[in-house]
mmCIF file of C-alpha atoms in Angstrom:
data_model
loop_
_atom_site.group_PDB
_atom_site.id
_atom_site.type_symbol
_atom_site.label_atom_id
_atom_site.label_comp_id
_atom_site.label_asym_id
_atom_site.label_seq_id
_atom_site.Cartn_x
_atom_site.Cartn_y
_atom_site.Cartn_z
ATOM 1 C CA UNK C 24 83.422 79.389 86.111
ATOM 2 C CA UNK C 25 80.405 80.595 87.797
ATOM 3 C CA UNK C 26 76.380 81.655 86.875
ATOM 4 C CA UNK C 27 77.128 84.387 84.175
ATOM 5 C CA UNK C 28 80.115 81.771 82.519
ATOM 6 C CA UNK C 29 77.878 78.458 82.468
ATOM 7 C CA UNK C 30 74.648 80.858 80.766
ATOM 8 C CA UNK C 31 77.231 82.162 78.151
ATOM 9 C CA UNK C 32 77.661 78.857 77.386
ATOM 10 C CA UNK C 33 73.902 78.178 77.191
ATOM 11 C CA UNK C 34 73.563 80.898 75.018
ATOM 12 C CA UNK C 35 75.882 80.328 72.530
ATOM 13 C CA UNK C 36 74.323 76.800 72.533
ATOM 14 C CA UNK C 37 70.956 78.123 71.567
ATOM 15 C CA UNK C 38 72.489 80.250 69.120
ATOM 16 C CA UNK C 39 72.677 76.890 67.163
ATOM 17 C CA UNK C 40 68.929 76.695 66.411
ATOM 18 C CA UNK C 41 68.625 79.956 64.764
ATOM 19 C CA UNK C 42 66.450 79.359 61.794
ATOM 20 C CA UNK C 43 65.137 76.293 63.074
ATOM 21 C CA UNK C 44 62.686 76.284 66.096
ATOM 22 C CA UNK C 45 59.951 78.174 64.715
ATOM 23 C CA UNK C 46 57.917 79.374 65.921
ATOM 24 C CA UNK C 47 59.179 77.972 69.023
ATOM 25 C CA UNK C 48 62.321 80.256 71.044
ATOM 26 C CA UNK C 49 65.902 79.245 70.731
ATOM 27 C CA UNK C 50 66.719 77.313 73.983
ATOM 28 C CA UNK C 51 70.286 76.315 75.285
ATOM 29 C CA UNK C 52 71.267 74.167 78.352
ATOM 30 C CA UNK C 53 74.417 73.013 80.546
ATOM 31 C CA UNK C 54 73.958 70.693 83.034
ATOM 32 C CA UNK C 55 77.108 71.186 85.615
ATOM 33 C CA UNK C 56 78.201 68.899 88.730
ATOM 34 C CA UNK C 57 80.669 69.560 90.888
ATOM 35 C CA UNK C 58 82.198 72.281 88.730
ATOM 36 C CA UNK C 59 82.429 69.950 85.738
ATOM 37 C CA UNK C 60 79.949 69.859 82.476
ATOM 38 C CA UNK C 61 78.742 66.940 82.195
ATOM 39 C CA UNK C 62 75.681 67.853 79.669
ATOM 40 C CA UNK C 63 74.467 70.244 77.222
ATOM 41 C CA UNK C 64 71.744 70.506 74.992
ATOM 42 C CA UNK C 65 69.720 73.548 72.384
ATOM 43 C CA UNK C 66 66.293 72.739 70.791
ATOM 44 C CA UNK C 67 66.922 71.681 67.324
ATOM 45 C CA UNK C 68 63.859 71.928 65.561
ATOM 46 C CA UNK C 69 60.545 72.671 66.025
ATOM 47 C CA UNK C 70 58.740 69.526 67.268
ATOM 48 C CA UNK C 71 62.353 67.916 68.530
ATOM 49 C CA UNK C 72 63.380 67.520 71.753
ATOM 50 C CA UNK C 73 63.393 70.696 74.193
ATOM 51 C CA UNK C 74 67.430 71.802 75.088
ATOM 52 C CA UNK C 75 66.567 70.707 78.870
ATOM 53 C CA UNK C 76 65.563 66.690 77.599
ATOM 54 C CA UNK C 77 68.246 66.362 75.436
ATOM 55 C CA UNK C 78 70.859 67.675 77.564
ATOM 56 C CA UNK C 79 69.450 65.196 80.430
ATOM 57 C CA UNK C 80 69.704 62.366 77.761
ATOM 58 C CA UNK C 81 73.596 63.562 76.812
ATOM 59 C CA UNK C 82 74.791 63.676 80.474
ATOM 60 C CA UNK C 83 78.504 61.693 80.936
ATOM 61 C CA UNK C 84 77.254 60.619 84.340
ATOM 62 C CA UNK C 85 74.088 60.634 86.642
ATOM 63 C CA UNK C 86 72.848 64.516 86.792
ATOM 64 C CA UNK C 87 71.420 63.793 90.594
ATOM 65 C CA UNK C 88 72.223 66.560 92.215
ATOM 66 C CA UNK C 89 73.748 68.916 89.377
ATOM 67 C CA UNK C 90 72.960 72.342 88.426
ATOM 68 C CA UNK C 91 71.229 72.938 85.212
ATOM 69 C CA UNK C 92 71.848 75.966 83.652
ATOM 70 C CA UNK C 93 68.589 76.801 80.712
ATOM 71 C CA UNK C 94 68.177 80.362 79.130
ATOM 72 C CA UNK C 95 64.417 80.301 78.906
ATOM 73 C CA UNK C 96 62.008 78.737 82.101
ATOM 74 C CA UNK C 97 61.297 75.160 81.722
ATOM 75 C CA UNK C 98 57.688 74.535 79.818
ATOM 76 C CA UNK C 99 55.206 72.762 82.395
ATOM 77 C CA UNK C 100 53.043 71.775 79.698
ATOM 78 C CA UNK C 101 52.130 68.893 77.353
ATOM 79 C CA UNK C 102 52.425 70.610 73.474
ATOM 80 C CA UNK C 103 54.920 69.189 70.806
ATOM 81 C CA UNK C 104 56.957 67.672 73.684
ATOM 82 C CA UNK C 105 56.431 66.451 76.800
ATOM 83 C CA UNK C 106 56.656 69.110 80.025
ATOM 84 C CA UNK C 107 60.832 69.613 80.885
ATOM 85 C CA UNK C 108 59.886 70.176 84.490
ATOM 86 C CA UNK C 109 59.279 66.506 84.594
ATOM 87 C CA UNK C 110 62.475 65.682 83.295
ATOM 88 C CA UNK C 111 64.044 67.677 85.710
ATOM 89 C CA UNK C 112 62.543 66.477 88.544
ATOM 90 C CA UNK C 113 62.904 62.720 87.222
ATOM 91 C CA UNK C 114 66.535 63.126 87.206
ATOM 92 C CA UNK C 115 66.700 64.847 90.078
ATOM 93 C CA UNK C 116 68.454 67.955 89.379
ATOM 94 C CA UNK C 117 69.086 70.125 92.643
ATOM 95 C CA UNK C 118 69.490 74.054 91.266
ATOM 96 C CA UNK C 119 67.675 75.625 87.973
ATOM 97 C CA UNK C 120 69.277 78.987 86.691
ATOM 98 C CA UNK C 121 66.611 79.942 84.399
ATOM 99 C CA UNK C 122 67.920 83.163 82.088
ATOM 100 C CA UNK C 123 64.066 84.606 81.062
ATOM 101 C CA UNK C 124 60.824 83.727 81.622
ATOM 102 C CA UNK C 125 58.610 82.608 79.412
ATOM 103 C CA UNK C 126 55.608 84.738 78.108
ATOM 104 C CA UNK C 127 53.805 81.464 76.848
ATOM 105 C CA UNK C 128 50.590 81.467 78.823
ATOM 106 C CA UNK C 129 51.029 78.007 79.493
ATOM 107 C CA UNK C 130 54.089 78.625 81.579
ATOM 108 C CA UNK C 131 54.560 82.105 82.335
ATOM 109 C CA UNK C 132 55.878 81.219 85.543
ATOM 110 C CA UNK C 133 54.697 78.211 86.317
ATOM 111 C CA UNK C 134 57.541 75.960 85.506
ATOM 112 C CA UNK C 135 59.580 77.867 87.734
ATOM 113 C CA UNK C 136 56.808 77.859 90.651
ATOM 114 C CA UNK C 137 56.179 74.039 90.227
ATOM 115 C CA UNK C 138 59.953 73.507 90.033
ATOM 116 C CA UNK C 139 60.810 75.042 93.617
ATOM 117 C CA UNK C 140 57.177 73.504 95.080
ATOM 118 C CA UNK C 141 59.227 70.286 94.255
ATOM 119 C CA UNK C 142 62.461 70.994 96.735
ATOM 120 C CA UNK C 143 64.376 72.527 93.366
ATOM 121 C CA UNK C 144 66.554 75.506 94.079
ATOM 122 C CA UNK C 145 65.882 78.205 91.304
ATOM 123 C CA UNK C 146 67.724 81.206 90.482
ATOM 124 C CA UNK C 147 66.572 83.559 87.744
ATOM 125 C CA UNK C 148 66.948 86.599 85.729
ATOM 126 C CA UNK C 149 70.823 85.465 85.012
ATOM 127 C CA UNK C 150 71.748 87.435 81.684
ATOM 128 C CA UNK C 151 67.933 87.696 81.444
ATOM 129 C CA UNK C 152 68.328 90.749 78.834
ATOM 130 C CA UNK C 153 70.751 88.437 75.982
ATOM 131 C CA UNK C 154 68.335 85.552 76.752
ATOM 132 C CA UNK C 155 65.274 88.137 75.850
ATOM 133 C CA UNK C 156 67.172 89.695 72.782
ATOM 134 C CA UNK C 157 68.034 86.107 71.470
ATOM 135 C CA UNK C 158 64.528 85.387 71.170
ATOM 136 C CA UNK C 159 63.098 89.085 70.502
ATOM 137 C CA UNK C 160 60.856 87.455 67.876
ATOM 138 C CA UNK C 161 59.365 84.870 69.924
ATOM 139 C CA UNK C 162 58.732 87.554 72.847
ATOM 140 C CA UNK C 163 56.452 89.550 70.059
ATOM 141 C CA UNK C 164 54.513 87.085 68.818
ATOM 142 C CA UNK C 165 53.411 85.301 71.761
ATOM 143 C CA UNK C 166 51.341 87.380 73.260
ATOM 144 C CA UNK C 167 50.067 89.201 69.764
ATOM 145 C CA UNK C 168 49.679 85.883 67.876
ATOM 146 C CA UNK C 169 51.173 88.509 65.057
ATOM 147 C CA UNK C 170 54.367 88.610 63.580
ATOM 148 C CA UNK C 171 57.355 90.571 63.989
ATOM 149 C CA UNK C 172 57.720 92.523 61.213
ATOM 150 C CA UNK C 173 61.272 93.872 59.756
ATOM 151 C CA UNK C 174 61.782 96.578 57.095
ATOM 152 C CA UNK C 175 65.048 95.452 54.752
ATOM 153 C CA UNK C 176 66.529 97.528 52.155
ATOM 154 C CA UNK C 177 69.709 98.422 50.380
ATOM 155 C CA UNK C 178 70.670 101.812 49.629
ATOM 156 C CA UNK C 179 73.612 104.243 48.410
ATOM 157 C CA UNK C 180 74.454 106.799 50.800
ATOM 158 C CA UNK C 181 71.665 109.456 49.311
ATOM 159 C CA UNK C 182 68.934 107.039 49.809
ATOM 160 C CA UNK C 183 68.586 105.696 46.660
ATOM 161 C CA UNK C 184 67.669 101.457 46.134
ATOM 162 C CA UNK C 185 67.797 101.777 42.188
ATOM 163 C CA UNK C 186 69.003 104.422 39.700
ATOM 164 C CA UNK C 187 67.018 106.735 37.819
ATOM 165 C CA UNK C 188 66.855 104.230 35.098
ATOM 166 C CA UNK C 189 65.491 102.044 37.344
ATOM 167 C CA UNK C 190 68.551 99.754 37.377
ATOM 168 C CA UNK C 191 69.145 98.387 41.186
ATOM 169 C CA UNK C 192 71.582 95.585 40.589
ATOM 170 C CA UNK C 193 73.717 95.897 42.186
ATOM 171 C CA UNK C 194 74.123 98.482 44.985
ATOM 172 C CA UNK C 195 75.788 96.535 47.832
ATOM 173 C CA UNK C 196 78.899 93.881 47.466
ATOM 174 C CA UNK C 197 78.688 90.380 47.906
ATOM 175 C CA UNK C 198 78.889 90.290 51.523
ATOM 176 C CA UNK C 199 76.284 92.402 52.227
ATOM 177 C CA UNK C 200 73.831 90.391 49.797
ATOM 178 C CA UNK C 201 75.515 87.079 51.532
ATOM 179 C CA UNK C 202 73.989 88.214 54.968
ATOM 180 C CA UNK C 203 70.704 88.772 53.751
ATOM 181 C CA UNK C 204 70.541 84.852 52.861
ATOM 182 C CA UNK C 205 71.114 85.041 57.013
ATOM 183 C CA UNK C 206 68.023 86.523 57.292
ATOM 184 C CA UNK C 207 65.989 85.152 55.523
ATOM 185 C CA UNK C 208 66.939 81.863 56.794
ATOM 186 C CA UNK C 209 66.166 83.778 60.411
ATOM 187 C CA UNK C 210 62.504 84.998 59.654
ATOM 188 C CA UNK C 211 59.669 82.597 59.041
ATOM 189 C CA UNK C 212 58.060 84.776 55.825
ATOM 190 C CA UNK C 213 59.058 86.963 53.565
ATOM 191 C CA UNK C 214 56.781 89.692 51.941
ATOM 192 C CA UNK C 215 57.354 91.204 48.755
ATOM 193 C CA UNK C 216 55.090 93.684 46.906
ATOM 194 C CA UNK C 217 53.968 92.949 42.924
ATOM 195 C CA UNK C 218 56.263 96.099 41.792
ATOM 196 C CA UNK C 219 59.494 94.283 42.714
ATOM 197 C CA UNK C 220 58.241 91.187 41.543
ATOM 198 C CA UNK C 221 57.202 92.885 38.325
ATOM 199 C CA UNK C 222 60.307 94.782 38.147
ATOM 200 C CA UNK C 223 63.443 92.522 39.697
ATOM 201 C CA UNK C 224 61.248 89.036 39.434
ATOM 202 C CA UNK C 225 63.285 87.794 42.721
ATOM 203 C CA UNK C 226 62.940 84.132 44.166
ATOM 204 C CA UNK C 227 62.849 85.416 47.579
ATOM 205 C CA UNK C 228 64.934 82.483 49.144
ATOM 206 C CA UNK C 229 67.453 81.465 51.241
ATOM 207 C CA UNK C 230 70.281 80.146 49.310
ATOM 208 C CA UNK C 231 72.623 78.936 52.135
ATOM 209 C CA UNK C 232 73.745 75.471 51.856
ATOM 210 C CA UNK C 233 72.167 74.767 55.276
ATOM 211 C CA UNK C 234 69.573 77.453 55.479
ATOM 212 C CA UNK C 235 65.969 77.326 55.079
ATOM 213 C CA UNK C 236 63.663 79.442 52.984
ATOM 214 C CA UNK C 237 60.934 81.249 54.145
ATOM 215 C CA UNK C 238 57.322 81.716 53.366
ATOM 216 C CA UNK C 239 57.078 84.074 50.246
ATOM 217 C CA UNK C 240 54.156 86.203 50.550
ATOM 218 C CA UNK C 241 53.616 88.745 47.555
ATOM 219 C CA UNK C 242 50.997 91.481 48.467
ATOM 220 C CA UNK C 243 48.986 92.018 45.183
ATOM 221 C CA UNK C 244 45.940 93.694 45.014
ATOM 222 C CA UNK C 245 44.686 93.405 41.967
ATOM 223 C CA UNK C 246 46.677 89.795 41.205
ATOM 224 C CA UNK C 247 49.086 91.007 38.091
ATOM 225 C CA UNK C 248 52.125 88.802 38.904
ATOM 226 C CA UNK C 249 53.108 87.002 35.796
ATOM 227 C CA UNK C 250 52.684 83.047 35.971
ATOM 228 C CA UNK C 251 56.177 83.071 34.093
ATOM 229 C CA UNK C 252 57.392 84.975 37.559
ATOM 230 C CA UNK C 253 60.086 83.050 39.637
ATOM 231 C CA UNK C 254 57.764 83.165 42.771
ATOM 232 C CA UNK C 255 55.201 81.499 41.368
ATOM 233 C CA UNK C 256 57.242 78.911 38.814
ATOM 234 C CA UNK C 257 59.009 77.467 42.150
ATOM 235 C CA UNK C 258 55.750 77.294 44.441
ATOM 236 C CA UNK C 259 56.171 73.731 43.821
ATOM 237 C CA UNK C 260 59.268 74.069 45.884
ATOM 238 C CA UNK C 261 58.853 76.597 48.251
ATOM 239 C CA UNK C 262 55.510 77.784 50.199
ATOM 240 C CA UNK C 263 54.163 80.611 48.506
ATOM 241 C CA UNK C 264 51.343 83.179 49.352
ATOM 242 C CA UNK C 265 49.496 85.708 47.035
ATOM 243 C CA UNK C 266 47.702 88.286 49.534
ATOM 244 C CA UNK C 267 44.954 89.628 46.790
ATOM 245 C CA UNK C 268 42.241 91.357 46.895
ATOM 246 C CA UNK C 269 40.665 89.399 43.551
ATOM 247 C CA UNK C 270 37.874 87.900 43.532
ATOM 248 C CA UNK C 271 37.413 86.214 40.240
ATOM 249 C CA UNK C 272 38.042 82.787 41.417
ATOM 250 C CA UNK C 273 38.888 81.612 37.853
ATOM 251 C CA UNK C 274 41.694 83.783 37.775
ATOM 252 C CA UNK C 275 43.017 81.741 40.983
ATOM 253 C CA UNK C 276 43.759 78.924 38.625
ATOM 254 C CA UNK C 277 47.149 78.971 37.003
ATOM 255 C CA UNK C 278 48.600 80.089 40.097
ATOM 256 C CA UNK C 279 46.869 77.324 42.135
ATOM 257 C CA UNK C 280 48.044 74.909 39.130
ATOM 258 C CA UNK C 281 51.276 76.210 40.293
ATOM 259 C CA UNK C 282 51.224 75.237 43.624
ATOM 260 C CA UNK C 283 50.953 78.539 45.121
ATOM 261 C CA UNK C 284 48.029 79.323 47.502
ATOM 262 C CA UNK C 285 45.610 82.081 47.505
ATOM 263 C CA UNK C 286 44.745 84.447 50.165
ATOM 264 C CA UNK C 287 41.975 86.685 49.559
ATOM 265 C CA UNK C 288 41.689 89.310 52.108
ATOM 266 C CA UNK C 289 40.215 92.717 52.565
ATOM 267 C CA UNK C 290 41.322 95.784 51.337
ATOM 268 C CA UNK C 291 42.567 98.862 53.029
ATOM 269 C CA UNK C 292 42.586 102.329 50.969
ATOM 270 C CA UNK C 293 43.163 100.725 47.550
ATOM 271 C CA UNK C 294 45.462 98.199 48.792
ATOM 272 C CA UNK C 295 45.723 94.838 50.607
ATOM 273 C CA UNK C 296 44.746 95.272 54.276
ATOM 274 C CA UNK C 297 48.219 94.506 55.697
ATOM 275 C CA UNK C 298 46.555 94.086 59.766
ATOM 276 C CA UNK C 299 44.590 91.608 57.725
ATOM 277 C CA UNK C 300 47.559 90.077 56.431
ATOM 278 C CA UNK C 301 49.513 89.624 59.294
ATOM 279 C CA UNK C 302 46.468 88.671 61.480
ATOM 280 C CA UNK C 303 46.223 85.732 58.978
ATOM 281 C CA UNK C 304 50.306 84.421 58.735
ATOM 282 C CA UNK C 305 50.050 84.740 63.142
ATOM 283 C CA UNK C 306 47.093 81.991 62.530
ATOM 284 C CA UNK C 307 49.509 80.259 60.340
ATOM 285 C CA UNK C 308 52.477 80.315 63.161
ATOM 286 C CA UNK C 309 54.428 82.785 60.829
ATOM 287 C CA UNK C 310 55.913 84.025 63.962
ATOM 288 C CA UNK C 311 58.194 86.646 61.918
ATOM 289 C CA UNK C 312 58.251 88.570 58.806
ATOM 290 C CA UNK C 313 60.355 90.052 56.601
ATOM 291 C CA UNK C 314 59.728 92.709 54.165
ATOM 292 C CA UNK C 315 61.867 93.145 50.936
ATOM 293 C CA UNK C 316 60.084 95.386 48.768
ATOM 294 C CA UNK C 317 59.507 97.914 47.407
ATOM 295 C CA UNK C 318 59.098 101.175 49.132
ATOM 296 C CA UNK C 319 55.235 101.503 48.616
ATOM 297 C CA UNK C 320 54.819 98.506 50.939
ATOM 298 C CA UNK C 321 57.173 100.040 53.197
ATOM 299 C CA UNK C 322 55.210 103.167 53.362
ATOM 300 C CA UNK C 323 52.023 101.296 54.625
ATOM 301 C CA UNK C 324 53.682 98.623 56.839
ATOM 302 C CA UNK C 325 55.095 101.715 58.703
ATOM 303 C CA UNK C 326 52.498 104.497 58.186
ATOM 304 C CA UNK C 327 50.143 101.630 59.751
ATOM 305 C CA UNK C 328 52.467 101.011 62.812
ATOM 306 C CA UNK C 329 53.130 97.379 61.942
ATOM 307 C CA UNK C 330 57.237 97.668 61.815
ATOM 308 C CA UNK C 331 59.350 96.580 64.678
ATOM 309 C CA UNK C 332 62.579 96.513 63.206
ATOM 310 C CA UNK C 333 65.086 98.017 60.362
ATOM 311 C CA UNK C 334 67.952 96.505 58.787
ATOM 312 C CA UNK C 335 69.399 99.191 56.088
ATOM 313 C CA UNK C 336 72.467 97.643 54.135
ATOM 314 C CA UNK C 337 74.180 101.285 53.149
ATOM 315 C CA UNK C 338 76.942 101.225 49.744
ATOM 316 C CA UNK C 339 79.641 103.778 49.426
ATOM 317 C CA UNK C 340 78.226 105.248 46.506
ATOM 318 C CA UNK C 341 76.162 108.563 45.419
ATOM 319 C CA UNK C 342 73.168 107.761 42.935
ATOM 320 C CA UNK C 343 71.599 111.635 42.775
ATOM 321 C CA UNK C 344 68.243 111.807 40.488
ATOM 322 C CA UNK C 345 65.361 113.388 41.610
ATOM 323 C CA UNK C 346 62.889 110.358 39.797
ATOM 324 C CA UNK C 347 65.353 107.403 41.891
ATOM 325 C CA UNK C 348 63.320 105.531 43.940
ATOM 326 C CA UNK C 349 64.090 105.421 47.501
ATOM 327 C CA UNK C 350 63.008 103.018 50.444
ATOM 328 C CA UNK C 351 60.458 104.328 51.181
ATOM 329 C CA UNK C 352 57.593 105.988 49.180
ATOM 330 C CA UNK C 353 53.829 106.764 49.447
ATOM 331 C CA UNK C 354 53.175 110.494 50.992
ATOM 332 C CA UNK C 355 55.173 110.915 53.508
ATOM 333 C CA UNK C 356 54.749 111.932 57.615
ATOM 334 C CA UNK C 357 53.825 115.562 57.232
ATOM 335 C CA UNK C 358 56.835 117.052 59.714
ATOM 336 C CA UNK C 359 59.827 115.266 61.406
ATOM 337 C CA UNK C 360 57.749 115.437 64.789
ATOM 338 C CA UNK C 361 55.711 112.264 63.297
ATOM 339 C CA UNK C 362 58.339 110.253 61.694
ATOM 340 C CA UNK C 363 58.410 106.597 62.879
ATOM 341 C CA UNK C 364 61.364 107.037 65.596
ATOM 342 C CA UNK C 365 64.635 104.512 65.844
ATOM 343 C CA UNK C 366 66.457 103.688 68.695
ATOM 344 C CA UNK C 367 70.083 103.242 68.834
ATOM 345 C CA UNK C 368 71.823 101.840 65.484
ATOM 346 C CA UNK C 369 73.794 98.750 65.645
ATOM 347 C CA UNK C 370 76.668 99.309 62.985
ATOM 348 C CA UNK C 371 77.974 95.908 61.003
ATOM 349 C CA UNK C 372 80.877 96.202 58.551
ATOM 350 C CA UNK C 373 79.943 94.170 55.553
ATOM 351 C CA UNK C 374 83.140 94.230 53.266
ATOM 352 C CA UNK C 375 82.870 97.955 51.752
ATOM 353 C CA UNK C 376 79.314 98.197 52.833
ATOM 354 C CA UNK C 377 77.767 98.860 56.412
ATOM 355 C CA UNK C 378 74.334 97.281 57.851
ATOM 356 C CA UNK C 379 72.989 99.430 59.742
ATOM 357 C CA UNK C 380 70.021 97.745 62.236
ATOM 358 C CA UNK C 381 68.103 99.547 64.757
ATOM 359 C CA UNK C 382 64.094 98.857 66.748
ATOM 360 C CA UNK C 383 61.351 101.346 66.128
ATOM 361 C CA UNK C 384 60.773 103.216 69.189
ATOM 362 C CA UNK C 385 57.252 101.757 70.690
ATOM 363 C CA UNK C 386 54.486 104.728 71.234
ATOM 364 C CA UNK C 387 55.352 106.897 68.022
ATOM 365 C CA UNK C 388 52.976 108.029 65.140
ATOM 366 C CA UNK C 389 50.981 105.258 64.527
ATOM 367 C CA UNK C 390 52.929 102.456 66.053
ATOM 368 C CA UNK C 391 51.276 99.698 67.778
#
């Protein structure tokens, strides 16, 4: 086995914490001596040991002199945990291969410069682009304290997300609906608008046996969700966030009495300021968010540059009706020159149904 073989393995490691570690990055390690393993280690949870300690603390024999193999650059810092450059130096660990920096301020090349002013050999950039798309959410919201935003949806091949009768359930097969549990046990929050809370009353959580829900955030202006609604009946349970615009405290109450929490924020041409919104969940370490519903959200959150990513789950089926909804609304880009721009699709089959995922293209109308 050699560099690219012993990162694989690092990766797939890290792979493990997916969920888990925010809002700090997935991190795998492999400590190797004399072509043998004899360590490995991914960050667990957020506050838990870094991959690098716990790998040092699994090692079959002495790691003087071994190779560790880590996908992101040691931290050199005191945070959560202690700095991993001290580890590795402790040990005394001969070669680093380090997969991607680390755009944390507090590191951003430091670990790696204090590592090799301490006799350590380090190698870098070894499958530096998987290590960087492992952790794409991480490498957003560090250096815009924001987070990264994702537009879901399901649809039937004309575009529609509920018939004409308004009747949505259900569009895509189990599988497809299984992997959006996946998701939302990936992104920190979840933001829902007051239509499809008033019209689908959804729980918005993860429902994996191992997963973890996220945030719910419901964006509501004027603060009409029922207190009978599912968001707000489970607050007790799960964290949950109404982004108003209200400010008749005494109307707070019930919801409060609930166990849900009230942000009041600023509003933006009728509606919640969304910039204010996410501003707010980045000061909260909601390091990624995704957005269920409904399409007049979606119309702002991309009209307003604030989407990163899509993930459209696409049935084998033909709605028609010119009053459907579809998932996206509001007025529209005026000609296809100013649409919000995709790169290339990733394709998923998901039983009968296909999920198609793709990055908005930086730089376009209105994209930050």
């Amino acid at each position: 086995m050699n560099d690219l073989d012993y990162m694989k393995l690092a990766l797939a490691l890290a792979e493990r914490g997916r969920g888990w570690t925010s809002p700090n990055p997935m991190v795998g390690a492999v400590i190797v001596k004399e072509g043998r393993v004899i360590g490995r280690g991914w960050h667990h949870r957020c506050g838990q040991a870094h991959a690098e300690r716990e790998a040092l603390a699994g090692c079959t024999e002495s790691p003087a002199g071994a190779t560790l193999y880590v996908t992101l650059e040691p931290c050199c810092h005191q945070g959560r945990q202690p700095p991993c450059t001290r580890a590795i130096l402790e040990a005394g660990i001969a070669r680093v291969v380090v997969g991607s920096g680390d755009p944390n301020p507090l590191v951003a090349g430091k670990g790696i410069a204090q590592l090799r002013e301490n006799g350590v050999e380090v190698t870098e950039h070894v499958l530096e682009e998987e290590c960087r798309r492992l952790n794409f959410i991480f490498f957003h919201y560090i250096p815009k304290k924001r987070p990264y935003v994702a537009l879901k949806y399901a649809m039937t091949l004309d575009g529609k997300i509920a018939a004409c009768t308004g009747v949505s359930r259900w569009i895509t097969g189990e599988a497809a609906r299984a992997h959006v549990h996946q998701l939302r046990h990936q992104y920190r929050g979840i933001l829902a608008g007051v239509g499809t809370v008033l019209a689908d009353d959804p729980q918005l959580t993860c429902r994996l046996p191992e997963g973890r829900s996220p945030v719910r955030v419901v964006c509501d202006t004027r603060l009409r969700t029922p207190v009978t609604a599912q968001v707000v009946r489970t607050a007790g349970e799960v964290p949950t966030l109404l982004a108003t615009c209200c400010g008749e405290e005494e109307r707070w109450v019930p919801y409060q009495a609930a166990g849900c929490e009230i942000l009041r924020l600023p509003e933006r041409e009728g509606h919640v300021d969304l910039g204010a919104l996410l501003d707010e969940l980045g000061r909260r370490e909601v390091d990624g968010l995704l957005i269920e519903g409904g399409g007049a959200l979606a119309w702002s959150a991309l009209e307003q540059g604030l989407v990163q990513r899509v993930y459209a789950y696409v049935a084998p089926m033909l709605l028609g009706g010119a009053g459907a909804k579809t998932p996206v609304e509001g007025k529209g880009f005026p000609a296809p020159a100013q649409a919000v721009r995709l790169g290339a699709w990733e394709v998923t089959r998901l039983g009968g149904d296909l999920l198609l995922e793709s990055e908005v293209v930086p730089g376009v109308y209105g994209n930050h």
